[in-house]
Tab-separated table of C-alpha atoms in Angstrom:
chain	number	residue	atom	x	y	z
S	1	UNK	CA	-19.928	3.798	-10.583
S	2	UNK	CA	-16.877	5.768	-10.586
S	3	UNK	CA	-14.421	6.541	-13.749
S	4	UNK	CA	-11.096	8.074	-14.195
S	5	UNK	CA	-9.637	8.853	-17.484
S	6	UNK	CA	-6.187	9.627	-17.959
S	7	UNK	CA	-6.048	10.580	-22.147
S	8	UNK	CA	-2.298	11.583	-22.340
S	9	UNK	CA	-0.628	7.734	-22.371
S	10	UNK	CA	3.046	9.327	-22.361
S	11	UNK	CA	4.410	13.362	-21.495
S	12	UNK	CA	7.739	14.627	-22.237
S	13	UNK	CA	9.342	18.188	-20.440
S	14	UNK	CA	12.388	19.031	-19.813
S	15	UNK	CA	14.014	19.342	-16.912
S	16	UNK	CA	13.096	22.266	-15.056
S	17	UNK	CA	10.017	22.903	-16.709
S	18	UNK	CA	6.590	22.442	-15.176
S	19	UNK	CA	4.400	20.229	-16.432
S	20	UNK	CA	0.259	19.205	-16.328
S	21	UNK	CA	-0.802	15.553	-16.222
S	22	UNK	CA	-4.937	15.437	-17.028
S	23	UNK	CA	-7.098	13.590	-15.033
S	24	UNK	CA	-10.854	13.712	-15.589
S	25	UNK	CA	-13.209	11.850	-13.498
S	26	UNK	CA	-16.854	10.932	-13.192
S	27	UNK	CA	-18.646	9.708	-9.950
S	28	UNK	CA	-22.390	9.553	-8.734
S	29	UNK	CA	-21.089	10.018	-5.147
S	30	UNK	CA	-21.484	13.100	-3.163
S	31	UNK	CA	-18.265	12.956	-1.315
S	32	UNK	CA	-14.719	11.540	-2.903
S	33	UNK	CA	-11.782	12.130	-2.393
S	34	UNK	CA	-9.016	12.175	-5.445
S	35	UNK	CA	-5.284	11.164	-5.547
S	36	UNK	CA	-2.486	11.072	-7.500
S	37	UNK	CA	0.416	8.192	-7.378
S	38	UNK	CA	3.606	7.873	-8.831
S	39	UNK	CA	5.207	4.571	-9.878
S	40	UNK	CA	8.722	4.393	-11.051
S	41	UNK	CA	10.479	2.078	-12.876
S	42	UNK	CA	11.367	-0.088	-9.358
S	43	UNK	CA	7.913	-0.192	-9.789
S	44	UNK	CA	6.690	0.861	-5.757
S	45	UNK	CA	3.882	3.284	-5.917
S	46	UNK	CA	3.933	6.593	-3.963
S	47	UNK	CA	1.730	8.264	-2.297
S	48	UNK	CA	2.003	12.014	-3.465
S	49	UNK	CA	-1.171	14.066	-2.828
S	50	UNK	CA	-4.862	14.137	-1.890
S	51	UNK	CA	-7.807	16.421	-2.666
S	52	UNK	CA	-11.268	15.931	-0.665
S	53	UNK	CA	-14.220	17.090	-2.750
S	54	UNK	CA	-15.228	19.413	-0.422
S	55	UNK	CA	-11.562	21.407	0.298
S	56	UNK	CA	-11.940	24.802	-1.026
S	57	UNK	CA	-8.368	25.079	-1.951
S	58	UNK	CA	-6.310	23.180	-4.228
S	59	UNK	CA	-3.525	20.667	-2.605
S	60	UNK	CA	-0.325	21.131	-2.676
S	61	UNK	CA	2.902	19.301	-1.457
S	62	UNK	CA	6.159	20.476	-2.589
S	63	UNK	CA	6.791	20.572	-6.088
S	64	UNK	CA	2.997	18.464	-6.712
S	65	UNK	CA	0.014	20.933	-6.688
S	66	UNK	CA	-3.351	20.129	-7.542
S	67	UNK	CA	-5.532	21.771	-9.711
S	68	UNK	CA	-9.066	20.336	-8.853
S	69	UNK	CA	-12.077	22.299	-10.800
S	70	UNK	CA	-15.039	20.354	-9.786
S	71	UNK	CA	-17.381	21.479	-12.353
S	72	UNK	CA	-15.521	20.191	-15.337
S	73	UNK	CA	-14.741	17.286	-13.057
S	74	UNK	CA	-10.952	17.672	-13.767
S	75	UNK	CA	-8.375	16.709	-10.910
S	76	UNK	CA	-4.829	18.073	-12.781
S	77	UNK	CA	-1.775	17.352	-11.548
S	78	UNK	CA	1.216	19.797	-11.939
S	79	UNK	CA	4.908	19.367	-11.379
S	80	UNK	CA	6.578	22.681	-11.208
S	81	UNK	CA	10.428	23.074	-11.602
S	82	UNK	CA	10.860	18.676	-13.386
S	83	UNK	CA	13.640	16.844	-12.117
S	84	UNK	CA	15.030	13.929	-14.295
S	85	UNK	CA	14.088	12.010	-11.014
S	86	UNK	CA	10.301	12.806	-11.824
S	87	UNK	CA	10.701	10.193	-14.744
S	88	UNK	CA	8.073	8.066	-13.849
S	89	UNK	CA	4.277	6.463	-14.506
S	90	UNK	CA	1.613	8.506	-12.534
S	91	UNK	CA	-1.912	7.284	-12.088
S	92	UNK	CA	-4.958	9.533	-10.774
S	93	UNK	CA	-7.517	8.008	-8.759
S	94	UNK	CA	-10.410	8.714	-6.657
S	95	UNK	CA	-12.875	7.181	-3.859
S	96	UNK	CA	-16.344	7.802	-1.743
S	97	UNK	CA	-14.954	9.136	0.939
S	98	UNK	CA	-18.448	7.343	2.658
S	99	UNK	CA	-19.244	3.726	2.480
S	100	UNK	CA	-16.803	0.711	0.572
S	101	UNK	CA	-13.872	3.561	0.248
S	102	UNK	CA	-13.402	1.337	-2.893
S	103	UNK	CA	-10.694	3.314	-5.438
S	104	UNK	CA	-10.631	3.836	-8.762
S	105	UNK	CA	-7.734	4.242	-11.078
S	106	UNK	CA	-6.809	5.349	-14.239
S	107	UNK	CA	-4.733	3.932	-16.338
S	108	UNK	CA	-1.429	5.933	-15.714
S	109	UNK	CA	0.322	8.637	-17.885
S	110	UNK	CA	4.082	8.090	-18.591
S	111	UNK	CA	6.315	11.481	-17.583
S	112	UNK	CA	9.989	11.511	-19.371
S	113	UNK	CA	11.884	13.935	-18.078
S	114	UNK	CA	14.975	15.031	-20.398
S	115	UNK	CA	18.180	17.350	-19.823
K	1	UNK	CA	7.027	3.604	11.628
K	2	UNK	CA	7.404	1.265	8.808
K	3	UNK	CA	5.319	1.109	5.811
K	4	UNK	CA	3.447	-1.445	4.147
K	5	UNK	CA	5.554	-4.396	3.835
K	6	UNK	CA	4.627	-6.986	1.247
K	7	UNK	CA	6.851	-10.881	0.800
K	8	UNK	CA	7.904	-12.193	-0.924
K	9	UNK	CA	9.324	-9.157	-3.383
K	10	UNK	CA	9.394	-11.772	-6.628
K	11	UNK	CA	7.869	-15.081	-6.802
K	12	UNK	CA	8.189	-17.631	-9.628
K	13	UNK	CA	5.797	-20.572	-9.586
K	14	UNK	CA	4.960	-23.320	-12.230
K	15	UNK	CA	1.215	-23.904	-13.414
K	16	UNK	CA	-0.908	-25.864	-10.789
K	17	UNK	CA	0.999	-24.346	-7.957
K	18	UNK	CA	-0.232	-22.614	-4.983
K	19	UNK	CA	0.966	-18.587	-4.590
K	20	UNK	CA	0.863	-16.947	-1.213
K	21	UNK	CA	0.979	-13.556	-1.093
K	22	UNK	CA	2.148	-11.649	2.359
K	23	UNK	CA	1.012	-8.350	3.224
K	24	UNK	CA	1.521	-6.428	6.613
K	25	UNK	CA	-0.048	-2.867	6.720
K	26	UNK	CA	0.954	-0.070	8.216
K	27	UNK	CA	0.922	0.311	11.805
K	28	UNK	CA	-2.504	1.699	13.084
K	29	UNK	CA	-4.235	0.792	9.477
K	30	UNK	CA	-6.988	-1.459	9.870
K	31	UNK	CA	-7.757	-1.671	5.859
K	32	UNK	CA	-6.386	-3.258	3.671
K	33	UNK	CA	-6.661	-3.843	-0.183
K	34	UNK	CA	-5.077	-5.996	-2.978
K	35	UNK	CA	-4.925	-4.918	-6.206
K	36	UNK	CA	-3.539	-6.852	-9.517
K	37	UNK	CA	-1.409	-4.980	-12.072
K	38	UNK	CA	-0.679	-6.281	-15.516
K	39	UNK	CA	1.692	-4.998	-17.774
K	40	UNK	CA	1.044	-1.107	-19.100
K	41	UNK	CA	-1.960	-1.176	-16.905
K	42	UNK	CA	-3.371	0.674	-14.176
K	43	UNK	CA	-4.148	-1.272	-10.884
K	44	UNK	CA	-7.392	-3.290	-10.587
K	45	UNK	CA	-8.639	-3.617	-7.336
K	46	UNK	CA	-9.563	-7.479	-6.348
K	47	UNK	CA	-10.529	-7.547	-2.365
K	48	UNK	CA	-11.213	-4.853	0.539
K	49	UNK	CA	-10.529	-6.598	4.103
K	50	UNK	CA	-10.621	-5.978	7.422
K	51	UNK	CA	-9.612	-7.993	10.088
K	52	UNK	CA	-11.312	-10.898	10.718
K	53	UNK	CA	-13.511	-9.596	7.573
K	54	UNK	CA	-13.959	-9.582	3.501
K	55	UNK	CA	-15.774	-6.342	3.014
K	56	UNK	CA	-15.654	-6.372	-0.242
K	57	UNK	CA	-14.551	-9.061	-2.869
K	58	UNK	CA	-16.156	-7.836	-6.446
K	59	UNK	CA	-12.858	-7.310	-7.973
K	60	UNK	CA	-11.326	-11.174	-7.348
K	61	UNK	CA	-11.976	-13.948	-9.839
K	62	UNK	CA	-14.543	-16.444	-7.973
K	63	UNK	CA	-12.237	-19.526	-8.206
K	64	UNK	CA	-8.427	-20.091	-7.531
K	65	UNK	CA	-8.404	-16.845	-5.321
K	66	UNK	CA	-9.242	-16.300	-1.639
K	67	UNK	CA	-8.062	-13.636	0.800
K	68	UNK	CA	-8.031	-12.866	4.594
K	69	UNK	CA	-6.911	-10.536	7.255
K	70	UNK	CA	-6.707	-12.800	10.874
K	71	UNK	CA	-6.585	-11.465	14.010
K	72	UNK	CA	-3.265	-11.591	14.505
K	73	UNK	CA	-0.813	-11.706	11.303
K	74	UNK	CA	-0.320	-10.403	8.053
K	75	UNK	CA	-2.867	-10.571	5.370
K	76	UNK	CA	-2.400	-13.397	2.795
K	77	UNK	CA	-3.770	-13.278	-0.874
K	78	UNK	CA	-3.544	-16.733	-2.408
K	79	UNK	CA	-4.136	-17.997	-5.682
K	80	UNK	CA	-4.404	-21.666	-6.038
K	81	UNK	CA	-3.477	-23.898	-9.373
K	82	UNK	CA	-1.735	-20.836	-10.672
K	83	UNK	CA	-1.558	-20.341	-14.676
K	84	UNK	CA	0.189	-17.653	-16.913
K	85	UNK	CA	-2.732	-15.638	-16.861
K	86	UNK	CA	-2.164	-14.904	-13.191
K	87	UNK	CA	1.550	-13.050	-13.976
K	88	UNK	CA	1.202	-10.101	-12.854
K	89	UNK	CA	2.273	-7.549	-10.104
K	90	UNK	CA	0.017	-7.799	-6.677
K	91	UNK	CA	0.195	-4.995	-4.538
K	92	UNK	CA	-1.450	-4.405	-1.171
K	93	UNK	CA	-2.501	-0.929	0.334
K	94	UNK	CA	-3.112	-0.015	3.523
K	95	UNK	CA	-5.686	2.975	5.348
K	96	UNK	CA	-6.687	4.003	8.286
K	97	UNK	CA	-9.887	3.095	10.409
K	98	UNK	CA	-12.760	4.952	8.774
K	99	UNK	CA	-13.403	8.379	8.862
K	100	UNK	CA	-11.924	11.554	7.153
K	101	UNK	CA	-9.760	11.422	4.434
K	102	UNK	CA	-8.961	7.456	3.372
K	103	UNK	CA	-5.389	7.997	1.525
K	104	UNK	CA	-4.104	4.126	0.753
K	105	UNK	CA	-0.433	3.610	1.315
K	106	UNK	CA	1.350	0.874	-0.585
K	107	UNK	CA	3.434	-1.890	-0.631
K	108	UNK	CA	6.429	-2.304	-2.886
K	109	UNK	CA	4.280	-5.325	-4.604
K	110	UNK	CA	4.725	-8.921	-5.306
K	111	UNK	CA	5.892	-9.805	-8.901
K	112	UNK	CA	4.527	-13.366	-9.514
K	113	UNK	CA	5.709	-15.244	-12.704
K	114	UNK	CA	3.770	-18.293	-13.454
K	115	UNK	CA	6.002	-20.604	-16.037
């Protein structure tokens, strides 16, 4: 069974700052992959960025990096330089990257981005 | 190449009505998954399908909810003798053929309001 905890329910930076969202996971599976989404308040959720469990580096894409540390389990997601556009809900999630691909997701961290 | 396109965008329906849900994935994706998301929640997934198949349907409630993927055509999520309970936002995600890294794209989602 997989889990993915998500233990800050709302964030506030301001703009321009970075900022780290937690994500914590546990899986049994030998091979996952982990993601991170943002929903807005249109309420669409996008795609941002992907780690495999097996990449030796840490995504990044753009402003989004990853900070995976796969012995504490611990899948962070930082936004460097905030825009008030960042504003936003963003869940973490992971799958077996073998098998059901069946995802996971926690249960979303609120970003507020002020001036 | 367009993205996952879901209809209808809202849907209102009174209790003991039928809901069809439209999703078409992504060109080349031959996955898809629905997922229900209630208010200040994260997404829970209901159904894993491929075409012509239900791979995997531990997430959808046994009755009033069916799913499928034809050959040709979108895939359809309906919910039969709707009640309140079932207001909520559906979204659909799509992935490519197995294999490698097994990112989901997304739909914008269906809002349904049952009244």
């Amino acid at each position: 069974a997989q889990k993915i905890t998500q233990t800050q329910p709302g964030m506030f930076v301001q703009e321009k700052e970075a900022v780290t969202l937690d994500c914590t996971y546990d899986t049994s599976d030998p091979s996952y992959g982990l993601f991170w989404y943002k929903q807005p308040s249109s309420g669409e959720m996008i795609f941002l960025i992907y780690q495999g469990s097996y990449d030796q580096q840490n995504a990044t894409e753009g402003r989004y990096s990853l900070n995976f540390q796969k012995a504490r389990k611990s899948a962070n997601l930082v936004i460097s330089a905030s825009q008030l556009g960042d504003s936003a809900m963003y869940f973490c999630a992971m799958n077996p990257t073998r098998g059901s691909y069946i995802p996971t997701f926690g249960r979303g961290t609120s970003l507020i981005v002020h001036p | 190449n367009a993205g996952v396109m879901q209809n209808p965008r809202h849907l209102v329906r009174r209790r003991g009505q039928e809901a069809r849900l439209r999703c078409s994935p992504m060109k080349g994706h031959s996955h898809v998954y629905w997922y229900r998301q209630l208010p200040e929640e994260g997404l829970k997934f209901m159904v894993y399908l491929q075409k012509e198949n239900i791979i995997d349907e531990s997430g959808m409630p046994k009755e009033r909810f069916s799913a499928e993927f034809p050959k040709e055509g979108p895939s359809i999520l309906r919910i039969q003798q709707v009640v309140r309970g079932d207001s909520a936002a559906y979204f659909c995600a799509s992935s490519p053929p197995a294999g490698g890294e097994q990112t989901q794209y997304f739909g914008p989602g269906t809002r349904l309001l049952v009244l």
